[in-house]
Coordinates of C-alpha atoms in Angstrom, one line a residue:
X19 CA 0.0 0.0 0.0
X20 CA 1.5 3.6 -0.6
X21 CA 2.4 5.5 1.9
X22 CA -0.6 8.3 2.2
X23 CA 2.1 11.5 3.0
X24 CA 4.4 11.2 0.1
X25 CA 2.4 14.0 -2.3
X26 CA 3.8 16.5 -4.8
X27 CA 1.4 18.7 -5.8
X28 CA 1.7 19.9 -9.3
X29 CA -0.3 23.2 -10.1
X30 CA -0.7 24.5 -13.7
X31 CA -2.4 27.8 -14.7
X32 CA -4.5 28.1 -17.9
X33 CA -1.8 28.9 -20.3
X34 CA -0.2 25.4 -19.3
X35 CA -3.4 23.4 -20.3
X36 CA -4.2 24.7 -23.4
X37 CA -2.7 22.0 -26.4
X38 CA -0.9 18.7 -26.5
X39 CA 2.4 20.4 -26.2
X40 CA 1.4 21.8 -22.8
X41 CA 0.0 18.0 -21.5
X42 CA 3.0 16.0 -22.9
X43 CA 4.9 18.4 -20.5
X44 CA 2.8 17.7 -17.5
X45 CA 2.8 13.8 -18.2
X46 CA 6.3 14.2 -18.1
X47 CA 6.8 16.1 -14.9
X48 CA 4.0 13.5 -13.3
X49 CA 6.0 10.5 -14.7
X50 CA 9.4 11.9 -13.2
X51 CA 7.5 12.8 -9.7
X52 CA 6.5 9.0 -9.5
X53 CA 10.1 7.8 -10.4
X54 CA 10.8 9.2 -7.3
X55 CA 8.6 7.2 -5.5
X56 CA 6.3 9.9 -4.7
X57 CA 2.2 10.4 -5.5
X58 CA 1.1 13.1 -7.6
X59 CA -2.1 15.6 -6.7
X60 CA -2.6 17.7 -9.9
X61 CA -4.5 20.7 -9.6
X62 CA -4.7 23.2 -12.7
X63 CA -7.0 25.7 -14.1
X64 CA -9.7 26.3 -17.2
X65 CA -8.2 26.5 -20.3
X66 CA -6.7 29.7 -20.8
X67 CA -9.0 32.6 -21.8
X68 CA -12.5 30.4 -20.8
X69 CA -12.8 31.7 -17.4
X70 CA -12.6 35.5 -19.2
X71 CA -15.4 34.1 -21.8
X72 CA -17.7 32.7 -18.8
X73 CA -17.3 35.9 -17.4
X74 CA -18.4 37.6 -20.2
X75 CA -21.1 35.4 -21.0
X76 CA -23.0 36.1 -17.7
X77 CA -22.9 39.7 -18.7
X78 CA -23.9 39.1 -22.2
X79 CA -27.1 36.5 -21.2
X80 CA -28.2 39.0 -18.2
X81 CA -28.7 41.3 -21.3
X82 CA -30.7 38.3 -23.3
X83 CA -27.9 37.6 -25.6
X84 CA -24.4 35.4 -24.2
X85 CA -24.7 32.7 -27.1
X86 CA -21.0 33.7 -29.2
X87 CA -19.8 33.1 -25.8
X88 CA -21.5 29.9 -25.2
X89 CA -20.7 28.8 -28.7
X90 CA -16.7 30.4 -28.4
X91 CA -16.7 28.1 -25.0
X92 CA -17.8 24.8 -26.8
X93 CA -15.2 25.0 -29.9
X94 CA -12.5 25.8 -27.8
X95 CA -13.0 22.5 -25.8
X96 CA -14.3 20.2 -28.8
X97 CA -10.9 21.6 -30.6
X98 CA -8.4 20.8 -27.6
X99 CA -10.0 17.6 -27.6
X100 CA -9.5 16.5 -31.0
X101 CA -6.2 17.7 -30.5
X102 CA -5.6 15.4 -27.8
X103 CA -7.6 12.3 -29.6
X104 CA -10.5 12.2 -27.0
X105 CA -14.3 11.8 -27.5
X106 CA -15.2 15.8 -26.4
X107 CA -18.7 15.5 -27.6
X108 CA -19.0 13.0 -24.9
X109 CA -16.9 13.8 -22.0
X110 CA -18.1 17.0 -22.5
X111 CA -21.9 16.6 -22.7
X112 CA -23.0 17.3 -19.5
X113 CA -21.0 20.6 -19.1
X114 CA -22.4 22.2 -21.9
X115 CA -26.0 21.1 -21.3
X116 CA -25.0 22.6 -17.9
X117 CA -24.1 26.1 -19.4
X118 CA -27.0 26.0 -21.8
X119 CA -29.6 25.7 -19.3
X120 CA -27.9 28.2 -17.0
X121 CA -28.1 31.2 -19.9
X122 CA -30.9 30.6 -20.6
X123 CA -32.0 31.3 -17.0
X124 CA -30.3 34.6 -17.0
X125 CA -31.5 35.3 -19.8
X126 CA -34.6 34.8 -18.2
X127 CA -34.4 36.9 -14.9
X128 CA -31.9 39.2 -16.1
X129 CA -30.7 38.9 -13.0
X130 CA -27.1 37.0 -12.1
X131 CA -27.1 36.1 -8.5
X132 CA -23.3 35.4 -7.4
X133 CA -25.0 32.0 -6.6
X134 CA -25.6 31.5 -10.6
X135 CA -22.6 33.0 -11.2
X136 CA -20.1 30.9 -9.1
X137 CA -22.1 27.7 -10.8
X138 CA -21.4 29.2 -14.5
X139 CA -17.7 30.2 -13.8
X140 CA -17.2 26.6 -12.6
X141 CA -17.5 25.1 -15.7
X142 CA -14.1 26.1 -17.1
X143 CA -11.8 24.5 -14.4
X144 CA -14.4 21.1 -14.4
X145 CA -14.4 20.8 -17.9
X146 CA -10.6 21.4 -18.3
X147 CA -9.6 18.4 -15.4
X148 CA -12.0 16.3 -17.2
X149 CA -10.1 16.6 -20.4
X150 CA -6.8 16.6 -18.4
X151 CA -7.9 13.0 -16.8
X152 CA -9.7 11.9 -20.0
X153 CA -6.3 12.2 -22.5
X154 CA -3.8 11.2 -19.3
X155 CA -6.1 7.9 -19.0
X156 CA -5.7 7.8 -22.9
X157 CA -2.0 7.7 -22.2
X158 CA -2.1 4.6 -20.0
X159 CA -1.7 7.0 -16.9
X160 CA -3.8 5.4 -13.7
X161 CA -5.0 8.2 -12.4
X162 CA -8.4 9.5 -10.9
X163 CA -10.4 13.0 -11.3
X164 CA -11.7 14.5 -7.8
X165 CA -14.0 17.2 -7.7
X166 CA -12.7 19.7 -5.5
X167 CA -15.8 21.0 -4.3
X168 CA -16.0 17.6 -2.3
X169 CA -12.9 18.2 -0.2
X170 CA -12.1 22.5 0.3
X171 CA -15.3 23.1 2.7
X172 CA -15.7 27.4 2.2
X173 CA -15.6 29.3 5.4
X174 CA -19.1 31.1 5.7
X175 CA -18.8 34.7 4.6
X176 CA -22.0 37.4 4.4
X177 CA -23.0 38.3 0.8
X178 CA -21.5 38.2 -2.6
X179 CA -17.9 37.2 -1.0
X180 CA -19.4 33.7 0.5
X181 CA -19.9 32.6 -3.3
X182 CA -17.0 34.7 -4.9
X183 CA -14.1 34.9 -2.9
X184 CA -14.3 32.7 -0.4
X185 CA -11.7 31.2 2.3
X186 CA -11.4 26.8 2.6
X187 CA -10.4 24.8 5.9
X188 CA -7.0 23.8 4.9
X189 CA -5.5 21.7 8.1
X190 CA -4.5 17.7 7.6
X191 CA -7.6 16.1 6.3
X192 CA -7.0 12.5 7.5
X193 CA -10.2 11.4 5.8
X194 CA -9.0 12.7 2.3
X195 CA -5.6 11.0 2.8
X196 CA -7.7 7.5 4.0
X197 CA -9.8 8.1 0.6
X198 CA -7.4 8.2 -1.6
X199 CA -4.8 5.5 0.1
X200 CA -4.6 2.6 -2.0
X201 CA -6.2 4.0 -4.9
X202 CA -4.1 5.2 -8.5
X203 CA -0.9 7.1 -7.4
X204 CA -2.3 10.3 -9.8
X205 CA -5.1 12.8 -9.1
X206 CA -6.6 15.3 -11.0
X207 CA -8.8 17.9 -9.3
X208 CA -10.3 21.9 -10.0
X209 CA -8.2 25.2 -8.9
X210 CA -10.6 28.0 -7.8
X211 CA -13.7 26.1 -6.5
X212 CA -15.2 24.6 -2.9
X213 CA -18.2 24.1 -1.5
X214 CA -20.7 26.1 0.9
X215 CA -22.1 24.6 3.8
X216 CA -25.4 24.9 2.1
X217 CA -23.8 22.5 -0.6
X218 CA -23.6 25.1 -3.5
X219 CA -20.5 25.9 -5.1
X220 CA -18.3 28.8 -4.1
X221 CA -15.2 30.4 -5.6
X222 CA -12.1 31.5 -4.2
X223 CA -11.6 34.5 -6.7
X224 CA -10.2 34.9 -9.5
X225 CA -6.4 33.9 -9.9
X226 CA -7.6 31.4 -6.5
X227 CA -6.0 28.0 -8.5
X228 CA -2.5 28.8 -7.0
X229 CA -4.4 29.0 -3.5
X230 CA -6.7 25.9 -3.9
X231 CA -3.3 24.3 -4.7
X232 CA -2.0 25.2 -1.3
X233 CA -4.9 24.4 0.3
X234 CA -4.6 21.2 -1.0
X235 CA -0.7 20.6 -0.4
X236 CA -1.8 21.4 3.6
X237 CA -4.9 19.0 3.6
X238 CA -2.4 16.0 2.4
X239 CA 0.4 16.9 4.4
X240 CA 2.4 17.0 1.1
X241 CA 6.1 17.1 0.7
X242 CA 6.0 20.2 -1.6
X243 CA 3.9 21.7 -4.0
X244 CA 4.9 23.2 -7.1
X245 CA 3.3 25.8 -9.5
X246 CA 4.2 25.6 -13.0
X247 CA 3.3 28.5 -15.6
X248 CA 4.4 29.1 -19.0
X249 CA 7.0 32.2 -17.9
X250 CA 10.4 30.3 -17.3
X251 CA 11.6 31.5 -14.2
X252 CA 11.3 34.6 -12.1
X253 CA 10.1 37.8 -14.1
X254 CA 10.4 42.2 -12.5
X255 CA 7.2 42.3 -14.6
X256 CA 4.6 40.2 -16.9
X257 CA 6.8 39.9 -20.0
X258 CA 3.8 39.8 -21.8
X259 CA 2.4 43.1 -20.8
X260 CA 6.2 44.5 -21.0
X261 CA 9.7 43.8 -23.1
X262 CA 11.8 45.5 -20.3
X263 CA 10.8 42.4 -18.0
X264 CA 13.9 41.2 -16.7

């Protein structure tokens, strides 16, 4: 049986799940985390530039419209699927009859609740792990997808803050560590999302991946957690916002 406090987490941000070049290096870095004997907790975001388009789209269907953004969100998946030689039609099915239904009840009311809006902006990351798990199974990778929403728990908060930016429990969670002890020595789970106490999903804000992945590293007692973006290194500034980043 393997030892249940031997995790690396690997965290990876939207620009390092979007095409096969981008996976190919994260099967890599899983395969040489396991050759040192160690289990691997993956936690990454959506698919770079879908959490700006579900943003948009709750604007856009509060207004009656949002359906270029539902239809932008769809081909981007169904294309980084083919890409990766997996059935997206299928895997992602529910997801976009998810999303359907949802604008079309803003569209509705006209009204978007942070409640609807945490539901909608989950999509991306829940799609994206599903693909993630879906092309690493493809691969001949044992591993498992976990929904994160099962395992951060949201501190209560008053307001728009309990759904959008919310705080998780993050000490050892001994359950989690029984749960997954014995099972495939690779997990995939969500960035960004938990669950209220009321059972609806929260956010922890946007850029919140790197801190679900913490949050994470402390619930499994993990050796170390690393988080992986596609800027090599240290930068003095976004070198994609400025050519004097050093």
């Amino acid at each position: 049986m393997s030892n249940t406090h031997n995790w690396v987490v690997l965290k990876f941000g939207g620009t390092s799940v979007k095409s096969l070049a981008d996976w190919r290096v994260i099967s890599k870095r899983i395969s040489e985390v396991k050759a040192k004997g160690k289990r691997v907790f993956v936690v990454h975001s959506a698919v770079a530039k879908i959490s700006d388009l579900l943003d948009t789209l709750v604007r856009q269907a509060v207004a009656g419209d949002g359906e270029a953004e539902l239809d932008a969100i769809k081909s981007r998946h169904l294309e980084l699927a083919a890409e990766l030689g997996v059935d997206g039609e299928t895997l992602f099915a529910p997801y976009f009859d998810e999303l359907t239904r949802l604008r079309a009840g803003l569209s509705l009311t006209g009204d978007a609740s942070p409640r609807l809006k945490a539901r909608i902006m989950a999509q991306g990351e829940l799609m994206a792990t599903t693909l993630g798990q879906a092309w690493l199974a493809s691969e001949g990778v044992a591993s498992r997808w976990l929904d994160a929403r099962d395992h951060l728990a949201a501190i209560p908060a008053p307001g728009a803050r309990g759904y959008l930016a919310c705080d998780c429990v993050h000490t050892q969670d001994d359950a989690l560590l029984a749960e997954l002890d014995g099972g495939p020595d690779v997990i995939i789970t969500q960035g960004f999302i938990a669950r209220r106490e009321d059972g609806d999903t929260a956010l922890l804000g946007r850029g919140g991946s790197d801190t679900s992945g913490a949050y994470f590293a402390a619930k499994l007692a993990a050796e170390r957690i690393e988080i992986w973006t596609d800027v090599p290194g240290f930068f003095s500034a976004d070198p994609r916002l400025t050519g004097a980043a050093r």
